[in-house]
Amino acid sequence: MEKSAGGLPSNNIGGSTMSAPLFLGIDIGTQGARVVMIDVQGNVAATAGETFALSEQSREEQSPQEWWSISLNLIKAVVTRAKADVDLTSLRAISVTSTSGTVIPLDVNQQPLHNAIMYSDKRSEAQGSLCRKLAMEYAPDGYTGFNSSSGLSKMVWFVERFPGKAILIHRWVHAADFIIGKLSGRWGITDYTNVLKSGYDLRNLCWPGYLFQKLPLVRAWFPEVVAPGTVIGYIDPSLAHELGLTQEITVVAGMTDGCASQIASGAVHPGEWNTTIGTTLVIKGVTREEIKDPQDRIYSHRHPEGFWMPGGAGNIGADWVTSKFGEDLSNLTKEALQLIPTGHFAYPLQQQGERFPFVAPHARGFAPTGLSKAALFAANMEGVAYVERLAFETIQGLTGEKINRVFTAGGASNNDTWLKIRSNILNQPLIKMRHVTGAAGAAILAASKTHFPSIFEAVKAMTQVETQVQPEPKLAAVYERYYQTFVEILQEKGFTKAMSIN
């Protein structure tokens, strides 16, 4: 076995160089599943995915048994694709990521009593209001932002809606926990990130008493909570045999999909943040202290190393791109590059209401009239970037902690003109990693405490910079003036209150 450039052992078979050991990440999303095997330097050995048919019913409930069947098939596909190029005995660990707020009731045999109740299921709205009220009264220093998307609300809804099944509940699990249980045969353990919306007190690391004293819930239903990346056990021997893998593979505690994508983005140290612009604008970072936001725009997960991972999601994003400009994006992007900075002010919100970085239920999108298509495209990109900067200024106002580095992901990060606009409006370098997916984040997490001493070393070794964009002083200076004007427009429209963050 030869040495790689970093001095690590590697396999060089069939012209492909991979550095041992290897790690497997599994991502179960609302619309599909993905499995990826990566090496210790972040190179992809193999990947496989499957898309789920999305319907109104699947937004409410999905079958966890189907998730497992699909996951197993995808793992088999990845193993088959990888084994020609890598030594599968060097596969060290597996972890899983999935949607936050999705929960499943299990019986004493670890069988689902009901389908997984999805985070996007709105049937528990009344229970969400109750959970929020109780949290504000009995645990105001903990997470209080419960609503219909919270796991806790869904548990209460299920117990009230299905009392006959409720008496058979042995435990509640989150989506990632179910797959981890099937992989390892170990049940009743979850991680810091999945429990936030199930009511766990992340500051005092306990399940607060009001959950069982004021709600129709039983303490025995709730799992032990460990840091993401903690080793839970080994792969089930019969499963290892079925897959043709060694029984020495460890299974580690997972995390929510948003947190896993943040790990893959590279933003893991205090002061580092990631912006994902997909359908919506999502900003996540790392702080030394928990953010307490009076307006509940931001909530904080617990970092695997004990710091905090705050984040917020707006309704603004890039959903307007394909619906309004999708037919000729390449040429529009080139034309827009010649038009920036435009000096026009647009806010391409596609629905009524905003939730981050400002709360404005009456907010509506706006744009100048009479612009060419390219100019409007450029102004829209600038508008989203102005909102991104406002988000970072809001965060800094709440934390007092400096933002040191900004990483980026999502569809918008594939547009070079948009990257340039954002870097100059933020007046910060923007860093884009090569493999920013939940599955890749899960694989890095799997390595964080099995091969590396912490998530910091795992991310340093296993993420690869694809693009880095630097601000240009003259352009950044112009955008500084335009940004101030944009903020004034938001204030005039009543969307914000003179930059108040409280």
Short mmCIF file of C-alpha atoms in Angstrom, two decimals:
data_model
loop_
_atom_site.label_atom_id
_atom_site.label_comp_id
_atom_site.label_asym_id
_atom_site.label_seq_id
_atom_site.Cartn_x
_atom_site.Cartn_y
_atom_site.Cartn_z
CA MET A 1 0.00 0.00 0.00
CA GLU A 2 1.48 3.36 -1.05
CA LYS A 3 1.32 6.68 0.74
CA SER A 4 -0.89 9.54 -0.40
CA ALA A 5 0.32 13.13 -0.60
CA GLY A 6 -0.76 13.69 3.00
CA GLY A 7 1.25 10.70 4.20
CA LEU A 8 -1.85 8.54 4.70
CA PRO A 9 -2.11 4.97 3.43
CA SER A 10 -3.97 4.73 0.15
CA ASN A 11 -5.25 2.19 -2.33
CA ASN A 12 -4.30 2.69 -5.96
CA ILE A 13 -6.35 0.20 -7.92
CA GLY A 14 -7.31 0.59 -11.53
CA GLY A 15 -5.82 4.09 -11.68
CA SER A 16 -7.99 5.39 -8.85
CA THR A 17 -6.29 6.63 -5.67
CA MET A 18 -8.29 6.59 -2.45
CA SER A 19 -6.88 7.22 1.01
CA ALA A 20 -7.88 4.82 3.76
CA PRO A 21 -9.92 4.67 5.91
CA LEU A 22 -13.33 5.09 4.31
CA PHE A 23 -16.58 6.41 5.78
CA LEU A 24 -20.24 6.06 4.81
CA GLY A 25 -22.89 8.77 5.07
CA ILE A 26 -26.65 8.24 4.66
CA ASP A 27 -29.15 11.05 4.11
CA ILE A 28 -32.91 10.44 4.29
CA GLY A 29 -34.72 13.51 3.00
CA THR A 30 -38.32 14.39 2.25
CA GLN A 31 -37.89 13.86 -1.47
CA GLY A 32 -35.21 11.21 -1.60
CA ALA A 33 -32.32 9.31 -0.06
CA ARG A 34 -28.60 9.38 -0.80
CA VAL A 35 -25.65 7.29 0.34
CA VAL A 36 -22.03 8.30 -0.19
CA MET A 37 -18.73 6.61 0.62
CA ILE A 38 -15.78 8.99 0.98
CA ASP A 39 -12.19 8.56 1.96
CA VAL A 40 -10.23 10.31 4.69
CA GLN A 41 -9.33 13.15 2.31
CA GLY A 42 -12.90 13.77 1.17
CA ASN A 43 -12.68 11.97 -2.18
CA VAL A 44 -15.88 10.21 -3.22
CA ALA A 45 -15.43 6.49 -3.72
CA ALA A 46 -19.05 5.89 -4.73
CA THR A 47 -22.50 7.35 -4.33
CA ALA A 48 -26.10 6.33 -5.04
CA GLY A 49 -29.47 7.97 -4.60
CA GLU A 50 -33.19 7.49 -5.09
CA THR A 51 -35.96 10.06 -5.44
CA PHE A 52 -39.27 9.69 -3.61
CA ALA A 53 -42.57 10.62 -5.23
CA LEU A 54 -43.74 13.73 -3.38
CA SER A 55 -47.44 14.18 -2.65
CA GLU A 56 -49.61 15.86 -0.07
CA GLN A 57 -49.77 12.54 1.76
CA SER A 58 -45.99 12.06 1.76
CA ARG A 59 -45.56 15.57 3.15
CA GLU A 60 -47.53 14.34 6.17
CA GLU A 61 -46.39 10.75 6.57
CA GLN A 62 -43.83 8.37 5.08
CA SER A 63 -42.99 4.74 5.74
CA PRO A 64 -39.82 4.25 7.81
CA GLN A 65 -39.69 0.64 6.64
CA GLU A 66 -39.50 1.87 3.06
CA TRP A 67 -36.71 4.24 4.10
CA TRP A 68 -34.78 1.31 5.46
CA SER A 69 -35.41 -0.84 2.39
CA ILE A 70 -34.24 1.99 0.12
CA SER A 71 -31.23 2.72 2.34
CA LEU A 72 -30.20 -0.91 2.27
CA ASN A 73 -30.43 -1.04 -1.53
CA LEU A 74 -28.42 2.17 -1.83
CA ILE A 75 -25.72 0.89 0.52
CA LYS A 76 -25.50 -2.28 -1.57
CA ALA A 77 -25.18 -0.18 -4.73
CA VAL A 78 -22.42 1.95 -3.21
CA VAL A 79 -20.54 -1.11 -1.97
CA THR A 80 -20.79 -2.73 -5.40
CA ARG A 81 -19.57 0.41 -7.19
CA ALA A 82 -16.72 1.02 -4.76
CA LYS A 83 -15.30 -2.46 -4.33
CA ALA A 84 -13.49 -2.44 -7.68
CA ASP A 85 -11.42 0.55 -6.59
CA VAL A 86 -11.13 0.38 -2.81
CA ASP A 87 -10.45 -2.11 -0.06
CA LEU A 88 -13.79 -2.35 1.73
CA THR A 89 -12.10 -3.66 4.88
CA SER A 90 -10.94 -0.05 5.37
CA LEU A 91 -14.55 1.15 5.80
CA ARG A 92 -14.40 2.44 9.36
CA ALA A 93 -17.71 4.08 10.34
CA ILE A 94 -21.26 5.03 9.28
CA SER A 95 -23.56 7.86 10.27
CA VAL A 96 -26.98 9.15 9.23
CA THR A 97 -28.69 12.48 8.71
CA SER A 98 -32.34 13.23 8.15
CA THR A 99 -35.03 15.87 8.50
CA SER A 100 -35.43 17.75 11.78
CA GLY A 101 -38.78 17.33 13.55
CA THR A 102 -39.77 14.02 11.94
CA VAL A 103 -40.69 11.40 14.58
CA ILE A 104 -41.78 7.75 14.73
CA PRO A 105 -43.50 5.81 17.57
CA LEU A 106 -42.06 2.31 18.06
CA ASP A 107 -43.40 -0.70 19.93
CA VAL A 108 -41.45 -2.95 22.27
CA ASN A 109 -40.00 -4.85 19.27
CA GLN A 110 -38.74 -1.60 17.69
CA GLN A 111 -41.42 -1.82 15.01
CA PRO A 112 -43.23 1.36 13.88
CA LEU A 113 -46.71 1.71 15.33
CA HIS A 114 -47.45 4.33 12.71
CA ASN A 115 -45.78 5.94 9.72
CA ALA A 116 -43.14 8.57 10.32
CA ILE A 117 -44.90 11.86 11.06
CA MET A 118 -43.07 14.34 8.83
CA TYR A 119 -41.80 17.74 9.91
CA SER A 120 -43.91 19.25 7.10
CA ASP A 121 -47.16 17.79 8.50
CA LYS A 122 -49.29 20.72 9.70
CA ARG A 123 -51.92 18.70 11.57
CA SER A 124 -50.30 19.39 14.96
CA GLU A 125 -50.66 23.18 14.80
CA ALA A 126 -52.83 23.36 17.94
CA GLN A 127 -50.44 21.10 19.84
CA GLY A 128 -47.54 23.29 18.70
CA SER A 129 -49.21 26.34 20.23
CA LEU A 130 -49.73 24.45 23.49
CA CYS A 131 -46.10 23.29 23.60
CA ARG A 132 -44.90 26.82 22.96
CA LYS A 133 -47.08 28.22 25.74
CA LEU A 134 -45.87 25.62 28.25
CA ALA A 135 -42.24 26.09 27.26
CA MET A 136 -42.52 29.85 27.74
CA GLU A 137 -44.05 29.29 31.18
CA TYR A 138 -41.94 26.44 32.55
CA ALA A 139 -38.66 26.51 30.57
CA PRO A 140 -38.24 30.01 29.09
CA ASP A 141 -34.46 29.70 28.97
CA GLY A 142 -34.69 26.66 26.68
CA TYR A 143 -36.12 26.22 23.20
CA THR A 144 -39.58 27.76 23.00
CA GLY A 145 -40.22 28.04 19.27
CA PHE A 146 -42.55 25.04 19.00
CA ASN A 147 -45.00 24.88 16.11
CA SER A 148 -46.54 22.30 13.82
CA SER A 149 -43.10 21.35 12.42
CA SER A 150 -41.73 20.37 15.85
CA GLY A 151 -41.32 16.75 16.89
CA LEU A 152 -42.76 17.46 20.34
CA SER A 153 -45.99 18.81 18.85
CA LYS A 154 -46.36 15.70 16.71
CA MET A 155 -45.89 13.37 19.68
CA VAL A 156 -48.66 15.13 21.60
CA TRP A 157 -50.91 15.12 18.50
CA PHE A 158 -50.37 11.38 17.99
CA VAL A 159 -51.16 10.49 21.61
CA GLU A 160 -54.36 12.54 21.46
CA ARG A 161 -55.36 11.31 18.01
CA PHE A 162 -54.52 7.59 18.45
CA PRO A 163 -54.99 6.65 22.13
CA GLY A 164 -55.19 2.95 21.25
CA LYS A 165 -51.76 2.99 19.64
CA ALA A 166 -50.38 5.33 22.31
CA ILE A 167 -50.66 2.69 25.02
CA LEU A 168 -48.35 0.47 22.95
CA ILE A 169 -45.57 3.05 22.57
CA HIS A 170 -42.21 1.82 23.84
CA ARG A 171 -40.18 4.77 22.57
CA TRP A 172 -40.15 7.69 20.16
CA VAL A 173 -37.33 7.95 17.62
CA HIS A 174 -36.32 10.56 15.09
CA ALA A 175 -35.87 9.66 11.43
CA ALA A 176 -32.07 9.36 11.65
CA ASP A 177 -32.37 7.31 14.87
CA PHE A 178 -34.51 4.72 13.09
CA ILE A 179 -31.91 4.06 10.40
CA ILE A 180 -29.11 4.01 13.00
CA GLY A 181 -31.11 1.48 15.03
CA LYS A 182 -31.55 -0.74 11.98
CA LEU A 183 -27.82 -0.49 11.21
CA SER A 184 -26.59 -1.23 14.71
CA GLY A 185 -29.39 -2.96 16.61
CA ARG A 186 -28.92 -0.25 19.28
CA TRP A 187 -32.02 1.75 20.15
CA GLY A 188 -32.90 4.52 22.57
CA ILE A 189 -29.98 6.83 21.74
CA THR A 190 -30.14 10.09 19.79
CA ASP A 191 -28.07 13.24 19.32
CA TYR A 192 -28.08 16.91 20.38
CA THR A 193 -29.42 18.25 17.08
CA ASN A 194 -32.41 15.95 16.61
CA VAL A 195 -33.73 16.56 20.13
CA LEU A 196 -33.97 20.37 19.94
CA LYS A 197 -37.50 20.36 18.52
CA SER A 198 -38.49 17.43 20.72
CA GLY A 199 -38.10 19.63 23.79
CA TYR A 200 -34.66 18.66 25.14
CA ASP A 201 -32.86 21.25 27.27
CA LEU A 202 -29.56 21.68 25.43
CA ARG A 203 -28.09 24.02 28.02
CA ASN A 204 -28.65 21.75 31.03
CA LEU A 205 -28.56 18.54 28.94
CA CYS A 206 -31.77 17.03 30.28
CA TRP A 207 -35.42 16.43 29.40
CA PRO A 208 -37.36 19.16 31.26
CA GLY A 209 -40.04 18.06 33.68
CA TYR A 210 -42.93 19.94 32.05
CA LEU A 211 -42.86 17.51 29.11
CA PHE A 212 -44.15 14.75 31.39
CA GLN A 213 -45.99 16.80 34.02
CA LYS A 214 -48.01 19.02 31.68
CA LEU A 215 -48.22 16.95 28.47
CA PRO A 216 -49.56 13.41 27.90
CA LEU A 217 -46.05 12.02 27.46
CA VAL A 218 -44.03 9.39 29.36
CA ARG A 219 -40.39 9.85 30.35
CA ALA A 220 -39.51 6.26 29.35
CA TRP A 221 -40.42 7.06 25.75
CA PHE A 222 -37.56 9.53 25.42
CA PRO A 223 -34.00 8.54 24.45
CA GLU A 224 -30.57 9.06 25.91
CA VAL A 225 -28.93 12.05 24.24
CA VAL A 226 -25.28 12.16 23.14
CA ALA A 227 -23.11 14.45 21.04
CA PRO A 228 -23.28 13.92 17.25
CA GLY A 229 -20.49 11.59 16.18
CA THR A 230 -20.51 9.59 19.43
CA VAL A 231 -19.97 5.89 18.78
CA ILE A 232 -23.23 4.03 19.44
CA GLY A 233 -22.12 0.52 18.53
CA TYR A 234 -21.02 -1.72 15.68
CA ILE A 235 -22.83 -2.71 12.53
CA ASP A 236 -25.25 -5.58 13.09
CA PRO A 237 -23.31 -8.81 12.29
CA SER A 238 -26.03 -10.26 10.05
CA LEU A 239 -26.24 -6.98 8.15
CA ALA A 240 -22.47 -6.89 7.74
CA HIS A 241 -22.59 -10.41 6.33
CA GLU A 242 -25.40 -9.48 3.92
CA LEU A 243 -23.42 -6.48 2.67
CA GLY A 244 -20.10 -8.31 2.51
CA LEU A 245 -18.52 -5.93 5.02
CA THR A 246 -16.43 -6.38 8.15
CA GLN A 247 -18.22 -6.48 11.50
CA GLU A 248 -15.74 -3.92 12.90
CA ILE A 249 -17.56 -0.95 11.30
CA THR A 250 -18.79 1.47 13.96
CA VAL A 251 -22.16 3.24 13.81
CA VAL A 252 -22.13 6.75 15.25
CA ALA A 253 -24.81 9.20 16.37
CA GLY A 254 -26.09 11.36 13.50
CA MET A 255 -27.53 14.84 13.20
CA THR A 256 -30.20 16.83 11.37
CA ASP A 257 -29.78 17.42 7.64
CA GLY A 258 -29.23 21.16 8.01
CA CYS A 259 -26.46 20.63 10.54
CA ALA A 260 -24.87 17.88 8.43
CA SER A 261 -24.80 20.18 5.40
CA GLN A 262 -23.19 22.85 7.56
CA ILE A 263 -20.47 20.36 8.56
CA ALA A 264 -19.86 19.54 4.88
CA SER A 265 -19.69 23.24 4.04
CA GLY A 266 -16.68 23.68 6.32
CA ALA A 267 -18.28 26.03 8.87
CA VAL A 268 -17.42 24.33 12.16
CA HIS A 269 -15.26 26.77 14.17
CA PRO A 270 -16.62 29.69 16.22
CA GLY A 271 -17.03 32.68 13.91
CA GLU A 272 -17.57 30.55 10.80
CA TRP A 273 -20.91 30.66 8.98
CA ASN A 274 -22.53 29.04 6.00
CA THR A 275 -25.19 30.52 3.74
CA THR A 276 -27.23 28.10 1.67
CA ILE A 277 -29.39 29.76 -0.97
CA GLY A 278 -31.75 27.21 -2.45
CA THR A 279 -35.50 27.65 -2.40
CA THR A 280 -34.94 29.70 0.75
CA LEU A 281 -32.08 31.57 2.41
CA VAL A 282 -30.64 29.50 5.27
CA ILE A 283 -27.78 30.78 7.41
CA LYS A 284 -26.04 28.58 9.98
CA GLY A 285 -22.88 29.14 11.96
CA VAL A 286 -20.93 28.49 15.13
CA THR A 287 -20.88 30.70 18.23
CA ARG A 288 -19.32 30.36 21.66
CA GLU A 289 -22.54 31.36 23.38
CA GLU A 290 -26.13 30.37 22.67
CA ILE A 291 -28.14 33.00 20.81
CA LYS A 292 -31.32 34.06 22.56
CA ASP A 293 -33.43 35.88 20.00
CA PRO A 294 -36.51 37.65 21.42
CA GLN A 295 -38.19 37.39 18.01
CA ASP A 296 -37.43 33.67 17.54
CA ARG A 297 -35.86 34.28 14.13
CA ILE A 298 -32.84 32.23 15.19
CA TYR A 299 -32.58 29.01 17.18
CA SER A 300 -29.43 27.25 18.36
CA HIS A 301 -28.40 23.62 18.03
CA ARG A 302 -25.63 22.24 20.21
CA HIS A 303 -22.28 21.80 18.46
CA PRO A 304 -20.63 18.35 18.67
CA GLU A 305 -17.75 19.96 20.59
CA GLY A 306 -19.95 21.90 23.01
CA PHE A 307 -20.23 25.23 21.17
CA TRP A 308 -23.50 26.36 19.60
CA MET A 309 -24.80 26.09 16.03
CA PRO A 310 -27.37 28.87 15.59
CA GLY A 311 -29.31 29.30 12.39
CA GLY A 312 -32.21 30.99 10.74
CA ALA A 313 -34.20 30.52 7.55
CA GLY A 314 -35.93 33.20 5.52
CA ASN A 315 -38.69 32.96 2.94
CA ILE A 316 -36.53 34.84 0.45
CA GLY A 317 -34.26 32.62 -1.63
CA ALA A 318 -33.66 31.56 -5.21
CA ASP A 319 -37.09 30.15 -6.04
CA TRP A 320 -37.64 33.10 -8.39
CA VAL A 321 -34.71 32.10 -10.62
CA THR A 322 -36.20 29.14 -12.47
CA SER A 323 -39.76 30.47 -12.44
CA LYS A 324 -38.87 33.89 -13.87
CA PHE A 325 -35.48 33.51 -15.60
CA GLY A 326 -34.96 29.80 -16.16
CA GLU A 327 -34.96 29.73 -19.95
CA ASP A 328 -31.64 31.51 -20.57
CA LEU A 329 -29.68 31.60 -17.33
CA SER A 330 -26.24 31.31 -18.89
CA ASN A 331 -26.60 34.41 -21.09
CA LEU A 332 -28.46 36.37 -18.40
CA THR A 333 -25.63 35.65 -15.96
CA LYS A 334 -23.04 36.95 -18.42
CA GLU A 335 -25.08 40.07 -19.13
CA ALA A 336 -25.69 40.68 -15.42
CA LEU A 337 -21.95 40.63 -14.76
CA GLN A 338 -21.58 43.69 -17.01
CA LEU A 339 -24.39 45.56 -15.21
CA ILE A 340 -23.30 45.32 -11.57
CA PRO A 341 -23.56 47.26 -9.39
CA THR A 342 -26.97 48.13 -10.80
CA GLY A 343 -28.09 50.82 -8.35
CA HIS A 344 -31.58 49.27 -8.53
CA PHE A 345 -33.32 47.83 -5.50
CA ALA A 346 -35.34 44.63 -5.68
CA TYR A 347 -36.57 42.14 -3.12
CA PRO A 348 -37.73 39.03 -5.05
CA LEU A 349 -39.97 37.50 -2.38
CA GLN A 350 -42.37 35.07 -4.06
CA GLN A 351 -44.92 34.85 -1.25
CA GLN A 352 -46.30 37.18 1.37
CA GLY A 353 -44.46 37.35 4.67
CA GLU A 354 -40.88 37.15 5.90
CA ARG A 355 -39.46 35.39 8.98
CA PHE A 356 -35.69 35.97 8.85
CA PRO A 357 -33.72 38.20 9.24
CA PHE A 358 -36.82 40.27 10.02
CA VAL A 359 -40.32 39.21 10.97
CA ALA A 360 -42.84 40.91 8.69
CA PRO A 361 -46.04 38.94 7.95
CA HIS A 362 -47.12 41.69 5.54
CA ALA A 363 -43.87 41.79 3.55
CA ARG A 364 -44.16 41.51 -0.22
CA GLY A 365 -41.58 41.46 -2.95
CA PHE A 366 -40.77 44.60 -4.89
CA ALA A 367 -38.72 45.62 -7.92
CA PRO A 368 -38.31 48.65 -10.20
CA THR A 369 -40.32 48.73 -13.40
CA GLY A 370 -38.91 49.22 -16.87
CA LEU A 371 -35.72 47.20 -16.41
CA SER A 372 -34.33 44.85 -19.01
CA LYS A 373 -34.51 41.19 -18.09
CA ALA A 374 -30.77 41.05 -17.39
CA ALA A 375 -30.91 44.17 -15.22
CA LEU A 376 -33.83 42.78 -13.22
CA PHE A 377 -32.00 39.48 -12.84
CA ALA A 378 -28.94 41.32 -11.52
CA ALA A 379 -31.03 43.50 -9.17
CA ASN A 380 -32.77 40.43 -7.78
CA MET A 381 -29.43 38.77 -7.06
CA GLU A 382 -28.27 41.94 -5.33
CA GLY A 383 -31.48 42.11 -3.30
CA VAL A 384 -31.01 38.61 -1.88
CA ALA A 385 -27.39 39.48 -1.07
CA TYR A 386 -28.51 42.63 0.77
CA VAL A 387 -30.85 40.49 2.87
CA GLU A 388 -27.98 38.06 3.53
CA ARG A 389 -25.86 40.93 4.83
CA LEU A 390 -28.72 42.18 6.99
CA ALA A 391 -28.96 38.66 8.44
CA PHE A 392 -25.28 38.68 9.39
CA GLU A 393 -25.54 42.13 10.94
CA THR A 394 -28.57 40.95 12.93
CA ILE A 395 -26.64 37.91 14.13
CA GLN A 396 -23.63 39.99 15.15
CA GLY A 397 -25.91 42.36 17.02
CA LEU A 398 -27.37 39.46 18.99
CA THR A 399 -24.09 37.68 19.72
CA GLY A 400 -21.40 40.34 19.85
CA GLU A 401 -19.22 37.69 18.21
CA LYS A 402 -17.29 38.46 15.03
CA ILE A 403 -18.08 36.67 11.79
CA ASN A 404 -14.71 35.48 10.55
CA ARG A 405 -15.44 33.35 7.48
CA VAL A 406 -18.46 32.75 5.25
CA PHE A 407 -18.92 29.48 3.39
CA THR A 408 -21.63 28.96 0.79
CA ALA A 409 -23.78 26.19 -0.65
CA GLY A 410 -27.04 25.69 -2.54
CA GLY A 411 -28.00 26.38 -6.12
CA ALA A 412 -27.09 30.06 -5.94
CA SER A 413 -23.47 29.16 -5.18
CA ASN A 414 -23.18 27.72 -8.71
CA ASN A 415 -23.61 31.18 -10.25
CA ASP A 416 -20.26 33.00 -10.46
CA THR A 417 -21.85 36.42 -10.92
CA TRP A 418 -23.99 35.94 -7.85
CA LEU A 419 -20.94 34.84 -5.85
CA LYS A 420 -19.16 38.03 -6.87
CA ILE A 421 -22.16 40.17 -5.91
CA ARG A 422 -22.48 38.50 -2.53
CA SER A 423 -18.79 38.66 -1.70
CA ASN A 424 -18.72 42.40 -2.37
CA ILE A 425 -21.98 43.20 -0.57
CA LEU A 426 -20.82 41.20 2.46
CA ASN A 427 -17.27 42.51 2.00
CA GLN A 428 -16.14 39.00 2.91
CA PRO A 429 -14.44 36.17 1.02
CA LEU A 430 -16.89 33.44 0.04
CA ILE A 431 -15.69 29.84 0.19
CA LYS A 432 -17.46 27.00 -1.60
CA MET A 433 -16.57 23.39 -0.87
CA ARG A 434 -16.72 20.60 -3.43
CA HIS A 435 -19.12 18.14 -1.77
CA VAL A 436 -21.68 20.08 0.27
CA THR A 437 -24.42 17.52 0.85
CA GLY A 438 -26.09 16.07 3.90
CA ALA A 439 -24.71 12.62 3.06
CA ALA A 440 -21.15 13.98 2.84
CA GLY A 441 -21.67 15.75 6.16
CA ALA A 442 -22.83 12.47 7.72
CA ALA A 443 -19.71 10.71 6.41
CA ILE A 444 -17.46 13.43 7.86
CA LEU A 445 -19.33 13.13 11.15
CA ALA A 446 -18.74 9.37 11.06
CA ALA A 447 -15.00 10.07 10.90
CA SER A 448 -14.96 12.79 13.56
CA LYS A 449 -14.55 10.59 16.63
CA THR A 450 -13.57 7.26 15.11
CA HIS A 451 -10.50 8.33 13.13
CA PHE A 452 -10.03 11.98 14.14
CA PRO A 453 -10.12 13.43 17.67
CA SER A 454 -12.85 15.95 16.80
CA ILE A 455 -15.07 17.40 14.09
CA PHE A 456 -12.52 20.18 13.56
CA GLU A 457 -9.81 17.80 12.34
CA ALA A 458 -12.28 15.75 10.31
CA VAL A 459 -13.56 18.81 8.43
CA LYS A 460 -10.04 20.12 7.86
CA ALA A 461 -8.97 16.83 6.29
CA MET A 462 -12.15 15.84 4.46
CA THR A 463 -13.46 19.04 2.85
CA GLN A 464 -12.05 20.39 -0.38
CA VAL A 465 -12.26 24.01 -1.51
CA GLU A 466 -13.79 24.28 -4.97
CA THR A 467 -14.09 28.07 -5.28
CA GLN A 468 -13.01 31.09 -3.25
CA VAL A 469 -14.20 34.57 -4.24
CA GLN A 470 -12.59 37.71 -2.82
CA PRO A 471 -14.27 41.12 -2.51
CA GLU A 472 -12.93 43.98 -4.66
CA PRO A 473 -12.40 47.19 -2.63
CA LYS A 474 -13.89 49.62 -5.18
CA LEU A 475 -16.95 47.47 -5.88
CA ALA A 476 -17.45 46.74 -2.17
CA ALA A 477 -17.39 50.49 -1.43
CA VAL A 478 -20.19 51.15 -3.94
CA TYR A 479 -22.23 48.28 -2.57
CA GLU A 480 -21.77 49.67 0.95
CA ARG A 481 -23.72 52.78 -0.06
CA TYR A 482 -26.35 50.80 -1.92
CA TYR A 483 -26.82 48.46 1.03
CA GLN A 484 -27.59 51.37 3.33
CA THR A 485 -30.21 52.59 0.85
CA PHE A 486 -31.75 49.10 0.68
CA VAL A 487 -32.05 49.00 4.48
CA GLU A 488 -33.77 52.41 4.42
CA ILE A 489 -36.27 51.09 1.85
CA LEU A 490 -37.11 48.14 4.11
CA GLN A 491 -37.67 50.56 6.98
CA GLU A 492 -39.88 52.85 4.87
CA LYS A 493 -42.03 49.88 3.88
CA GLY A 494 -42.40 48.90 7.52
CA PHE A 495 -40.61 45.57 7.10
CA THR A 496 -37.94 46.47 9.65
CA LYS A 497 -37.81 48.92 12.55
CA ALA A 498 -34.75 51.11 12.15
CA MET A 499 -32.41 48.11 12.34
CA SER A 500 -33.71 47.07 15.74
CA ILE A 501 -32.73 43.50 16.55
CA ASN A 502 -34.72 43.14 19.78
#
